[in-house]
Tab-separated table of C-alpha atoms in Angstrom:
chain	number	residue	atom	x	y	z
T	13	UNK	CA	-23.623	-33.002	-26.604
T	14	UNK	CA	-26.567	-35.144	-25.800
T	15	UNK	CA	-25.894	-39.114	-25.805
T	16	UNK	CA	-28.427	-40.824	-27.452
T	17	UNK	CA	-27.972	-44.038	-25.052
T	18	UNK	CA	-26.728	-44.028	-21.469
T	19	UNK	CA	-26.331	-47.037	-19.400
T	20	UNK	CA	-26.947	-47.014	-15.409
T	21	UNK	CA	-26.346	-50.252	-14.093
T	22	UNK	CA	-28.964	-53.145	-16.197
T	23	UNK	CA	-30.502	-49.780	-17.281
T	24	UNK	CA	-30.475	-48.978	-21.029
T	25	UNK	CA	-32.702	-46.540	-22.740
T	26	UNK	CA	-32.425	-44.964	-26.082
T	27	UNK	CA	-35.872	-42.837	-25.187
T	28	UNK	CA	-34.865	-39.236	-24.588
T	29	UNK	CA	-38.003	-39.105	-22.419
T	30	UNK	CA	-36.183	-42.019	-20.041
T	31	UNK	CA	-36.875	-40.932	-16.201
T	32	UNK	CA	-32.114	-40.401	-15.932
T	33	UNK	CA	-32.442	-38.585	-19.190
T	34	UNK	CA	-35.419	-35.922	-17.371
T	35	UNK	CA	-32.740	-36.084	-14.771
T	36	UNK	CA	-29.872	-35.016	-16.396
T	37	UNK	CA	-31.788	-31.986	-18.199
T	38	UNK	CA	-32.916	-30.453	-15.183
T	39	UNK	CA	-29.659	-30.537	-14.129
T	40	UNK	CA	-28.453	-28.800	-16.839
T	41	UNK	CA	-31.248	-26.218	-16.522
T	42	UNK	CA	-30.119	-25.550	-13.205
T	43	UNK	CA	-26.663	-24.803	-14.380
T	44	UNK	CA	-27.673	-22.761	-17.288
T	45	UNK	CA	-30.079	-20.883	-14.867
T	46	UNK	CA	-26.338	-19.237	-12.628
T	47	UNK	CA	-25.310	-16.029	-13.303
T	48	UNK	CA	-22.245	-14.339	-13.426
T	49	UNK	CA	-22.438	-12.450	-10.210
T	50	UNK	CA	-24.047	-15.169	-8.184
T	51	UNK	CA	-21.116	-14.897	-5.895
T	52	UNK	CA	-21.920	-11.759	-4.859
T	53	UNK	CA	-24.546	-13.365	-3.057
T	54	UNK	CA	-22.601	-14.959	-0.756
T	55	UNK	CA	-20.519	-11.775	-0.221
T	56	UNK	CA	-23.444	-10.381	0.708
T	57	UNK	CA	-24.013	-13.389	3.465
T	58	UNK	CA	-20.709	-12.647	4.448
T	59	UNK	CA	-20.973	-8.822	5.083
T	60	UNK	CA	-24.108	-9.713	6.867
T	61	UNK	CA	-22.992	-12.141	9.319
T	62	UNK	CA	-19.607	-10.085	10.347
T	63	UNK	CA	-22.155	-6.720	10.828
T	64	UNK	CA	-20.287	-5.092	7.997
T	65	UNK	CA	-23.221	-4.048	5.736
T	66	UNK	CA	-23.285	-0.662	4.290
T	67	UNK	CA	-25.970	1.093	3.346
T	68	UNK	CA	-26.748	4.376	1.287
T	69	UNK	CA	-28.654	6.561	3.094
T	70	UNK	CA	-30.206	9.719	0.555
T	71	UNK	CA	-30.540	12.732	3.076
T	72	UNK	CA	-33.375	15.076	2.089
T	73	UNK	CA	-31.413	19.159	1.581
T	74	UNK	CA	-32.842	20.434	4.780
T	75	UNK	CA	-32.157	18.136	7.821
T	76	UNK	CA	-33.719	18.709	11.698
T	77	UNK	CA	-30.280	16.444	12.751
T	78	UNK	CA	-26.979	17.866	14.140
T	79	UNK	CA	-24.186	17.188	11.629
T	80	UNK	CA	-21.426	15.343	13.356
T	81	UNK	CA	-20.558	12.709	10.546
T	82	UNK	CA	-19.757	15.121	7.263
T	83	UNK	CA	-16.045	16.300	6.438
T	84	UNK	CA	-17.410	20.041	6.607
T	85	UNK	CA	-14.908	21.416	9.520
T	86	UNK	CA	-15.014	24.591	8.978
T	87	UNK	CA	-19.006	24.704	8.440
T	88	UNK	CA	-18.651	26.774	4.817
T	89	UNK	CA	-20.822	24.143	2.725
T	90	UNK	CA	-23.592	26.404	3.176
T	91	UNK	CA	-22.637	29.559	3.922
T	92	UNK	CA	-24.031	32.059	0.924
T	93	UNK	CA	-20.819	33.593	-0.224
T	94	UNK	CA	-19.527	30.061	-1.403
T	95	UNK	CA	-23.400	29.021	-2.510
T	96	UNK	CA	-23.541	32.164	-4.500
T	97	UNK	CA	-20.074	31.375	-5.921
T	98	UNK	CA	-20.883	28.250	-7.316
T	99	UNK	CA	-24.286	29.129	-8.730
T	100	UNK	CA	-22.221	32.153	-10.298
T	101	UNK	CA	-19.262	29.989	-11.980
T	102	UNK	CA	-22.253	27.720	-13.539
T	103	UNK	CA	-23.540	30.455	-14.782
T	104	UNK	CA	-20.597	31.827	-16.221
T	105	UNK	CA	-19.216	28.772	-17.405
T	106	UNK	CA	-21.467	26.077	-17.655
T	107	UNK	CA	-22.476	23.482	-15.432
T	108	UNK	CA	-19.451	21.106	-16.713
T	109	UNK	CA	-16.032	21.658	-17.579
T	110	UNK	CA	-16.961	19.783	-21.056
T	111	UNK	CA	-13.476	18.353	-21.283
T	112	UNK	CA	-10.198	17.204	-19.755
T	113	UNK	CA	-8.000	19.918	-18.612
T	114	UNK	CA	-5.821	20.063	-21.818
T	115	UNK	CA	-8.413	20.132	-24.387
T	116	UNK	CA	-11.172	22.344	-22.966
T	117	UNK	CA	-11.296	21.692	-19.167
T	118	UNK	CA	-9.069	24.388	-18.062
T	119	UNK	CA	-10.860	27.817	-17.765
T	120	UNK	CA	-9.675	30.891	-16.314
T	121	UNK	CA	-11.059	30.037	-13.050
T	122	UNK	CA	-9.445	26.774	-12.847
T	123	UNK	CA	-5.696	28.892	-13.068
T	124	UNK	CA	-6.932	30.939	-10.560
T	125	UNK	CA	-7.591	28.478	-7.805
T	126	UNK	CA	-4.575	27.034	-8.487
T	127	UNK	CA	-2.253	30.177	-7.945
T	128	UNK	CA	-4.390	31.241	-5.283
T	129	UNK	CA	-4.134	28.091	-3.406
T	130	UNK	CA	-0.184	27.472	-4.294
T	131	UNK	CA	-0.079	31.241	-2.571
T	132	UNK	CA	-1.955	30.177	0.569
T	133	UNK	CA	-0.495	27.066	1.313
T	134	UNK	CA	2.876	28.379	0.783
T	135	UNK	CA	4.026	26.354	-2.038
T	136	UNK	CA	5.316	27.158	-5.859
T	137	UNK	CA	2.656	25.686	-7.974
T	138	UNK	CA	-0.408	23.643	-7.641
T	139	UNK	CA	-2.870	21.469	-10.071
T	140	UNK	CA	-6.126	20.942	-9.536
T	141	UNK	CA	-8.226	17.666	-10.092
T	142	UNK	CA	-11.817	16.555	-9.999
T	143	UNK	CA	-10.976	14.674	-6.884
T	144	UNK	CA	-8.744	14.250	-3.911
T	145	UNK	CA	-9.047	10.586	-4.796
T	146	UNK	CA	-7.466	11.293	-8.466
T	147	UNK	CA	-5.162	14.023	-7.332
T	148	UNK	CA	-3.168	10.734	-4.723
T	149	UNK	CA	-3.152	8.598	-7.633
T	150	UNK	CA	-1.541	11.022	-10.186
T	151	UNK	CA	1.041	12.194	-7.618
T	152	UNK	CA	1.689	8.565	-6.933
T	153	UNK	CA	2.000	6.857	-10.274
T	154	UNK	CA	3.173	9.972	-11.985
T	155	UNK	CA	6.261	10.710	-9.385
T	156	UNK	CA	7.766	7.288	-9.505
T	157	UNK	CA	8.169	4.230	-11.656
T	158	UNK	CA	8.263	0.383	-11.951
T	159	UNK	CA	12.124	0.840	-9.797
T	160	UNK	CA	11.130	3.258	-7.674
T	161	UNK	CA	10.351	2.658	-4.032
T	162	UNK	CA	7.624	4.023	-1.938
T	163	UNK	CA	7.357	3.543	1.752
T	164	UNK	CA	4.227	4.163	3.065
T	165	UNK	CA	2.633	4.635	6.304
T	166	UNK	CA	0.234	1.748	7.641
T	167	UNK	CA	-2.188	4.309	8.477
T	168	UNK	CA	-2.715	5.785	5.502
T	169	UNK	CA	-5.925	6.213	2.963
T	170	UNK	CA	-7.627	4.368	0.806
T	171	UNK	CA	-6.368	6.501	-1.890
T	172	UNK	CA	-2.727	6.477	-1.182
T	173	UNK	CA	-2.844	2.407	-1.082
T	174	UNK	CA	-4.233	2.593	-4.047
T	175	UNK	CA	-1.583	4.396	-5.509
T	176	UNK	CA	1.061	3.038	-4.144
T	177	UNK	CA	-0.419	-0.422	-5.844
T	178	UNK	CA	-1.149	1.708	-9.505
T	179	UNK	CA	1.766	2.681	-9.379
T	180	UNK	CA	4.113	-0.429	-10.010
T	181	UNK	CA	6.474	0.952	-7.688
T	182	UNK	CA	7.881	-1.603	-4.838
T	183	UNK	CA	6.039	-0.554	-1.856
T	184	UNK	CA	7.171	-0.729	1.814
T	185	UNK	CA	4.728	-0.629	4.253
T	186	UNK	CA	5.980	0.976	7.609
T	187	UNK	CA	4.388	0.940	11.066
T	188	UNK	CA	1.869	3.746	11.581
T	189	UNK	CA	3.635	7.016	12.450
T	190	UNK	CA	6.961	5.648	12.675
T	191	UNK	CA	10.205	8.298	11.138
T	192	UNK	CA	12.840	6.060	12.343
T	193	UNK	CA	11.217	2.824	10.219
T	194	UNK	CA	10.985	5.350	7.054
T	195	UNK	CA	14.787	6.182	7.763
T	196	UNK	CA	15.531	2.235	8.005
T	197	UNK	CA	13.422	1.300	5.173
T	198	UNK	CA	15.307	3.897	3.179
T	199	UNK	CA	18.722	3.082	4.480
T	200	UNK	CA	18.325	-0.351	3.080
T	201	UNK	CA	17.637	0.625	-0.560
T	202	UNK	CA	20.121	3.306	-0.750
T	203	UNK	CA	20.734	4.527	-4.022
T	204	UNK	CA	17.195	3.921	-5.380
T	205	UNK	CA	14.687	6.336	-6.302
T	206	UNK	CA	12.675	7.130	-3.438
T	207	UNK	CA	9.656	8.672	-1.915
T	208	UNK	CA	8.082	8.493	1.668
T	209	UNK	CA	4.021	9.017	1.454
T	210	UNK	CA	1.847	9.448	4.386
T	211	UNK	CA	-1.192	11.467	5.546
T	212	UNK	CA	-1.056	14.574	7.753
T	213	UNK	CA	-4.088	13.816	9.690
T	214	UNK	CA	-5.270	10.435	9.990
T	215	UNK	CA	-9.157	9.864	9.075
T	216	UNK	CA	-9.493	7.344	11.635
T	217	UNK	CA	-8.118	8.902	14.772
T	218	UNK	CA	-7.561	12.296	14.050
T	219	UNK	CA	-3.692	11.693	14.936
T	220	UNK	CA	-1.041	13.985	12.997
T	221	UNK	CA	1.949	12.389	11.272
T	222	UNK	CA	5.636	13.721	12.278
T	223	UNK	CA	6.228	15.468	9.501
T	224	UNK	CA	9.633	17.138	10.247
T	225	UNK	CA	11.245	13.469	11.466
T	226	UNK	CA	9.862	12.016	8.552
T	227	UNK	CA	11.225	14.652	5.868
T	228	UNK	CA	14.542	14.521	7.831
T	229	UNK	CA	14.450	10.798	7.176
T	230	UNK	CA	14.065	11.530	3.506
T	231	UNK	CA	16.514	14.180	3.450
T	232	UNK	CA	19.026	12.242	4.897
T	233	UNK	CA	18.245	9.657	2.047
T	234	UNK	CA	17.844	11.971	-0.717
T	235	UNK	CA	14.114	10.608	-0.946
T	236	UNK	CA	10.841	12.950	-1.691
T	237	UNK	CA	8.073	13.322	0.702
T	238	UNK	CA	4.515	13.098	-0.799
T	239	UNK	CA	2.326	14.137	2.118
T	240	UNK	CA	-1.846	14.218	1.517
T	241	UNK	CA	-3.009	17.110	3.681
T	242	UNK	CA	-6.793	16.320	3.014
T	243	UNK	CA	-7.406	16.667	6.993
T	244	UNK	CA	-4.863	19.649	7.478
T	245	UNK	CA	-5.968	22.029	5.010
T	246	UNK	CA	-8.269	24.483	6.759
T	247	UNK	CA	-7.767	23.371	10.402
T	248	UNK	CA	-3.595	23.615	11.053
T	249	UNK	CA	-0.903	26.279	10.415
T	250	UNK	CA	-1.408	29.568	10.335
T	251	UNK	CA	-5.128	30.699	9.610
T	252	UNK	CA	-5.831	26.956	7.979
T	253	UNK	CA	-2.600	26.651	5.902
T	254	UNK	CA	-2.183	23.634	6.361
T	255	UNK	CA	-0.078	20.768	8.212
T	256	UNK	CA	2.909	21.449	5.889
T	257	UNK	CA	3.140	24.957	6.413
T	258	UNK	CA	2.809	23.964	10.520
T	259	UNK	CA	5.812	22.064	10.316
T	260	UNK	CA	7.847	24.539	8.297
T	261	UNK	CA	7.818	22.316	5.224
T	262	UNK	CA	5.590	24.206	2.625
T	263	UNK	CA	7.245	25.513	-0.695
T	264	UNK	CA	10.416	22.992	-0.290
T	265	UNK	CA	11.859	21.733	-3.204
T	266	UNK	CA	11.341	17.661	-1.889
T	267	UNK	CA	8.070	17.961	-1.090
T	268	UNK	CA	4.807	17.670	-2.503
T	269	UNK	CA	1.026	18.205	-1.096
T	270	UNK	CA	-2.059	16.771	-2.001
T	271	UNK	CA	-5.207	17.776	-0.604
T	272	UNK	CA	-9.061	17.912	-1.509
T	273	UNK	CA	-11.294	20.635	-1.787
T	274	UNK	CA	-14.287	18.394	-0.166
T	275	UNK	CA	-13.590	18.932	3.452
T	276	UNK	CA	-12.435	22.440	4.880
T	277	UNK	CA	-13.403	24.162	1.467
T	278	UNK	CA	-16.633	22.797	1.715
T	279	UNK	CA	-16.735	22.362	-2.512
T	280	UNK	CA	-15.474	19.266	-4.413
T	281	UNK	CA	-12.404	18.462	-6.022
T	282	UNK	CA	-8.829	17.913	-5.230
T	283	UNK	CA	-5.104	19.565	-6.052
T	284	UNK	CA	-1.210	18.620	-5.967
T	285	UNK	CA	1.169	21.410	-4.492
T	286	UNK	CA	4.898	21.573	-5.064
T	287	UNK	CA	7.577	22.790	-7.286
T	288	UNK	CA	6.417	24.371	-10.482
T	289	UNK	CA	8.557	21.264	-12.080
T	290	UNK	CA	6.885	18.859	-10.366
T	291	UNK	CA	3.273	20.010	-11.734
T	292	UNK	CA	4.687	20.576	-14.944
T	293	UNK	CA	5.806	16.712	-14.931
T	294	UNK	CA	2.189	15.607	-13.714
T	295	UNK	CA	0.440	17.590	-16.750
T	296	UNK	CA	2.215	15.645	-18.673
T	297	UNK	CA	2.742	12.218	-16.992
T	298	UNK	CA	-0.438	11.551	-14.565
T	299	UNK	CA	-3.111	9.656	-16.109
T	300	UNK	CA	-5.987	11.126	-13.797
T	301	UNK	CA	-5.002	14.157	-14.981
T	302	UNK	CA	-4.994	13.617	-18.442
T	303	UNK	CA	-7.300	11.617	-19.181
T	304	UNK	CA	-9.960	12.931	-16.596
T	305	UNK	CA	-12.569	15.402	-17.245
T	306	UNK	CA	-11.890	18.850	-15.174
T	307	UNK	CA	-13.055	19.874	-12.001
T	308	UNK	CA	-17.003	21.089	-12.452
T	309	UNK	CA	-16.460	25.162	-12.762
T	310	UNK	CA	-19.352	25.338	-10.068
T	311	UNK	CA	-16.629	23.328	-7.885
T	312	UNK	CA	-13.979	25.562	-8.667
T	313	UNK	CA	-15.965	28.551	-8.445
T	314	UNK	CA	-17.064	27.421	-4.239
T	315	UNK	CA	-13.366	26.173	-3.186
T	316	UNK	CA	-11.955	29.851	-4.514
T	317	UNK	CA	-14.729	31.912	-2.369
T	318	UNK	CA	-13.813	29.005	0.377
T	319	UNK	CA	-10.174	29.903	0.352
T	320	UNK	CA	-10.812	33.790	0.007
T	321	UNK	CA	-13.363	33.040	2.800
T	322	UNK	CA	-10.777	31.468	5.306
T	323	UNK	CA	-8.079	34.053	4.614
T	324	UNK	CA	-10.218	36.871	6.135
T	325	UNK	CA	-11.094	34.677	8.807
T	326	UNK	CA	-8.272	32.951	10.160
T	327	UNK	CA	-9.904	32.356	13.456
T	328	UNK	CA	-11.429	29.718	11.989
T	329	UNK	CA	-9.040	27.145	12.158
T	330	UNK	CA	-8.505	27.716	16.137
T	331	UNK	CA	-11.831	27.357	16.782
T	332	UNK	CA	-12.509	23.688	14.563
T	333	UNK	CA	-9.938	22.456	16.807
T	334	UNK	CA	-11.232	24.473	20.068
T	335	UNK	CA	-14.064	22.091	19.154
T	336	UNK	CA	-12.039	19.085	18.691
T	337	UNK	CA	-10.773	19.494	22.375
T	338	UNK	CA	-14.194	19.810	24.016
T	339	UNK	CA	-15.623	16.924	22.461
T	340	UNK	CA	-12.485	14.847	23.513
T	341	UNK	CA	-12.255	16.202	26.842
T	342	UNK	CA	-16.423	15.748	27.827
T	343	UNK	CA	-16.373	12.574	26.264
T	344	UNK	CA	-13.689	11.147	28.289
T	345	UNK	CA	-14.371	12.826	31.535
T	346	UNK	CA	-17.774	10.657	30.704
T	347	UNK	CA	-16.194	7.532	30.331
T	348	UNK	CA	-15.673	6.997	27.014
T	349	UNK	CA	-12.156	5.804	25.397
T	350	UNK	CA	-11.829	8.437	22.574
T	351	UNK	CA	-8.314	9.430	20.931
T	352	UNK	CA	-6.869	12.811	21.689
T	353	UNK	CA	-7.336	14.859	18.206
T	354	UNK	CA	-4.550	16.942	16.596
T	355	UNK	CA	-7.053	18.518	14.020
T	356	UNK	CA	-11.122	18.265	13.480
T	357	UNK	CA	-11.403	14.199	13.728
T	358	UNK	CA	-12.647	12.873	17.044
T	359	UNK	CA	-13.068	9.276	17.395
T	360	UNK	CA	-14.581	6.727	20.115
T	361	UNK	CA	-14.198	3.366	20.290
T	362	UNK	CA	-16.935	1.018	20.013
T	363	UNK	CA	-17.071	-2.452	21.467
T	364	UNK	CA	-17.519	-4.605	17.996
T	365	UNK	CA	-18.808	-3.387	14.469
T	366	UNK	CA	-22.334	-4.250	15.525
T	367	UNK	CA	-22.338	-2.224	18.526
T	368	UNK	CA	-20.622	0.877	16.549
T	369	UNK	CA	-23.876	0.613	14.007
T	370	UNK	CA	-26.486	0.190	16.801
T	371	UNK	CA	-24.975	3.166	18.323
T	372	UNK	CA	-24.696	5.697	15.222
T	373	UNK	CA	-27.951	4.496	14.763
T	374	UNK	CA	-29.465	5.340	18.207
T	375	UNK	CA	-27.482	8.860	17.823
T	376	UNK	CA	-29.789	9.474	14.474
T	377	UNK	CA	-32.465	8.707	16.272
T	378	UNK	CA	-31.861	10.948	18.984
T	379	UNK	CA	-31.058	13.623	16.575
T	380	UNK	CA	-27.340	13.607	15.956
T	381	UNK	CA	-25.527	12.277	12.605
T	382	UNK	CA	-22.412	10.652	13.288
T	383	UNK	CA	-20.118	8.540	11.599
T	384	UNK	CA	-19.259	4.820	11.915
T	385	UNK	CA	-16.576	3.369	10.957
T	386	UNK	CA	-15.727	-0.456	11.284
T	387	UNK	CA	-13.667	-2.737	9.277
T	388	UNK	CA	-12.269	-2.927	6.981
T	389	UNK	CA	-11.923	0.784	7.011
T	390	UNK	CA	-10.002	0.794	9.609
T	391	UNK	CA	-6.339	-0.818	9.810
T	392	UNK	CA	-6.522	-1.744	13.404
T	393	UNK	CA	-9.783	-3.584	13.237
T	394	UNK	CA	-11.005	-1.612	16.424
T	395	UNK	CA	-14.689	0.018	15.372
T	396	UNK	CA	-15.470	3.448	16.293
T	397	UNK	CA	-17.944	6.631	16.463
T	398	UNK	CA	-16.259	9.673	13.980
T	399	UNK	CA	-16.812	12.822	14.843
T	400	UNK	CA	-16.536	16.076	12.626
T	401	UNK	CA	-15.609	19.092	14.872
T	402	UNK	CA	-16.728	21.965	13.202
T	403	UNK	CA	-15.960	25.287	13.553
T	404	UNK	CA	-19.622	26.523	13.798
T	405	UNK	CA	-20.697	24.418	16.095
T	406	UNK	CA	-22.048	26.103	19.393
T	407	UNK	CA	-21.039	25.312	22.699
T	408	UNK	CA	-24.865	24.518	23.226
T	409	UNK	CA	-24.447	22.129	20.454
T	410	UNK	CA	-21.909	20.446	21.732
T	411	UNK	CA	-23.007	19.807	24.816
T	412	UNK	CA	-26.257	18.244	23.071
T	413	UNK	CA	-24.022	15.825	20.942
T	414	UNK	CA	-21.592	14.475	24.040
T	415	UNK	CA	-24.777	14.061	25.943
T	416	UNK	CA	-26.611	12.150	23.070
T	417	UNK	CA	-23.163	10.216	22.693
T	418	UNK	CA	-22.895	9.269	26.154
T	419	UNK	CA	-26.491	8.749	26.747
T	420	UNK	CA	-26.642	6.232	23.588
T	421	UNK	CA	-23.378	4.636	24.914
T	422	UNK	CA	-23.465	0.843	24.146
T	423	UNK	CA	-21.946	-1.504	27.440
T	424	UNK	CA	-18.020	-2.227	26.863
């Protein structure tokens, strides 16, 4: 409330219009003036001083550059059978599913995917969600509760941390890639309700978890194994079946499989695998399940054609990671320190986040999309180049991108 007479040393006044009186209202103009998100400003300073800045980029539908930076391993984004697909399911059934699964969300192709993707990966059941993002956090909250522990890998996504935090569950972080840590971490909370959680395939380096140690672990501990085979799917096991089936672990009764439709089915959307009692549980328990509107039919009607697509051609999987192991091998005969791929993910290691952004950049420029990736999307703090190896890439084309790669090359 305004004081109708201040004193500043001999200085009285009872004039509002007093020089300490103009004073003090500017002041409080200024103050009024902040916002709420005036803090974000500094963020921003922040971002911009440690090189971190990201920036949307809108790409126009036809592009001259090669396409080394999307998730689309096996190349079927645009191939016509799955194009056709999805303009044929929005015909057919609109261009949303209007609904979450258990009102109106669910259509006959929805049930579809589901048992033919169960069939393919090996496993009993399978639920599909709008995203592989949703489809981690409804295994993850869903399959445990406010006593339950998870142990996690270090390595693991975005989506799985999140979770693991959503969930309420105590959560025990374990060195990257590490079975006997999972079998100590377990040892020590005998008794408890338990699940291990890790990725397949690593985004970052491309580096496949040991699944068989780390099921034995749980096994020995009577813990499940949640495993997100986003990365797997499509590129390992037999004819793309995925990193579960690889390691003999598909279809058993302590395991369950997440994966998205987004990368090898070149569609949208992601699903949970397992028993038939486990995806019974999450239609009734997981909140992004039920509460989330269902997967776009036009979606649903690509990743089907997808799957159908990669069952008649099983070669495909060899050949993503035939890819994989050329890019590796010419990179590093040229030099560069990349890490030795187990799937479709090839990265190299850039000296600091700047120089990994100058050099994705000079790779546009040069005609070649890459990715970047620099903290804090990546645990170790070490920035790199990603790169997609996908299955219809030529061997001329791949001797274009390691050249533009190398030739780009910032100074270690």
């Amino acid at each position: 409330m305004y004081r109708d007479e201040h004193t500043r040393g001999d200085h009285t006044c009872g004039e509002r219009t007093c020089g300490e009186h103009t004073r003090d209202e500017a002041t409080r103009g200024e103050v009024t003036r902040r916002t709420a998100f005036d803090w974000t400003d500094a963020e921003a300073r922040r971002r911009a001083q440690a090189g971190l800045v990201r920036t949307l980029r809108p790409r126009a539908a036809e592009s001259e550059l090669l396409d080394l930076a999307s998730n689309d391993y096996l190349g079927l984004t645009r191939r016509p059978e799955i194009t056709d697909a999805a303009a044929e399911a929005a015909r057919r059934w609109g261009a949303g599913a209007t609904g979450s699964r258990l009102v109106t969300g669910t259509t006959r192709l929805h049930t579809r995917l589901e048992r033919e993707l169960a069939d393919f990966c090996g496993f009993e059941a399978a639920l599909v969600f709008s995203s592989g993002y949703t489809a981690n956090l409804a295994a993850l909250t869903a399959l445990t509760s406010r006593d339950s522990l998870i142990v996690s890998d270090a390595g693991n996504h975005a989506s799985l941390v999140d979770g693991c935090r959503l969930s309420r569950a105590e959560t025990a972080v374990v060195p990257h890639a590490d079975p006997e840590a999972v079998r100590k971490t377990l040892r020590a909370h005998q008794g408890r309700r338990a699940l291990a959680v890790t990725d397949s395939v690593f985004s970052v380096d491309g580096d496949e978890a040991p699944l068989a140690e780390i099921a034995e672990a749980c096994r020995a501990h009577g813990a499940a194994l949640v495993v997100d085979d986003a990365h797997g799917l499509g590129v390992l096991g037999d004819g793309g079946r995925g990193a579960l089936h690889a390691a003999g672990l598909a279809g058993d009764e302590d395991v369950v499989a997440t994966l998205t439709l987004s990368k090898s089915l070149g569609s949208q959307g992601g699903a949970v695998l397992g028993p038939a009692r486990v995806v019974e549980h999450l239609v009734n328990a997981a909140r992004t399940f039920i509460f989330d509107t269902g997967l776009a039919p036009a979606a649903a009607g690509a990743a089907l054609a997808s799957l159908r697509l990669i069952h008649g051609e099983p070669g495909l999987a060899g050949r993503a990671r035939t890819v994989a192991t050329t890019l590796y091998r010419l990179l590093t005969e040229a030099g560069l320190t990349a890490a030795r791929p187990d799937a479709a993910v090839v990265s190299v290691r850039a000296p600091s986040p700047e120089a990994a952004l100058r050099w994705a950049a000079d790779c546009r420029e040069q005609g070649l999309a890459v990715g970047c990736f620099r903290p804090p999307s990546v645990p170790d703090g070490i920035s790199r180049l990603r790169l997609t190896a996908r299955a219809d890439l030529t061997d001329a084309e791949i001797e274009r991108a390691v050249s533009t790669i190398v030739r780009t090359a910032p100074a270690a």
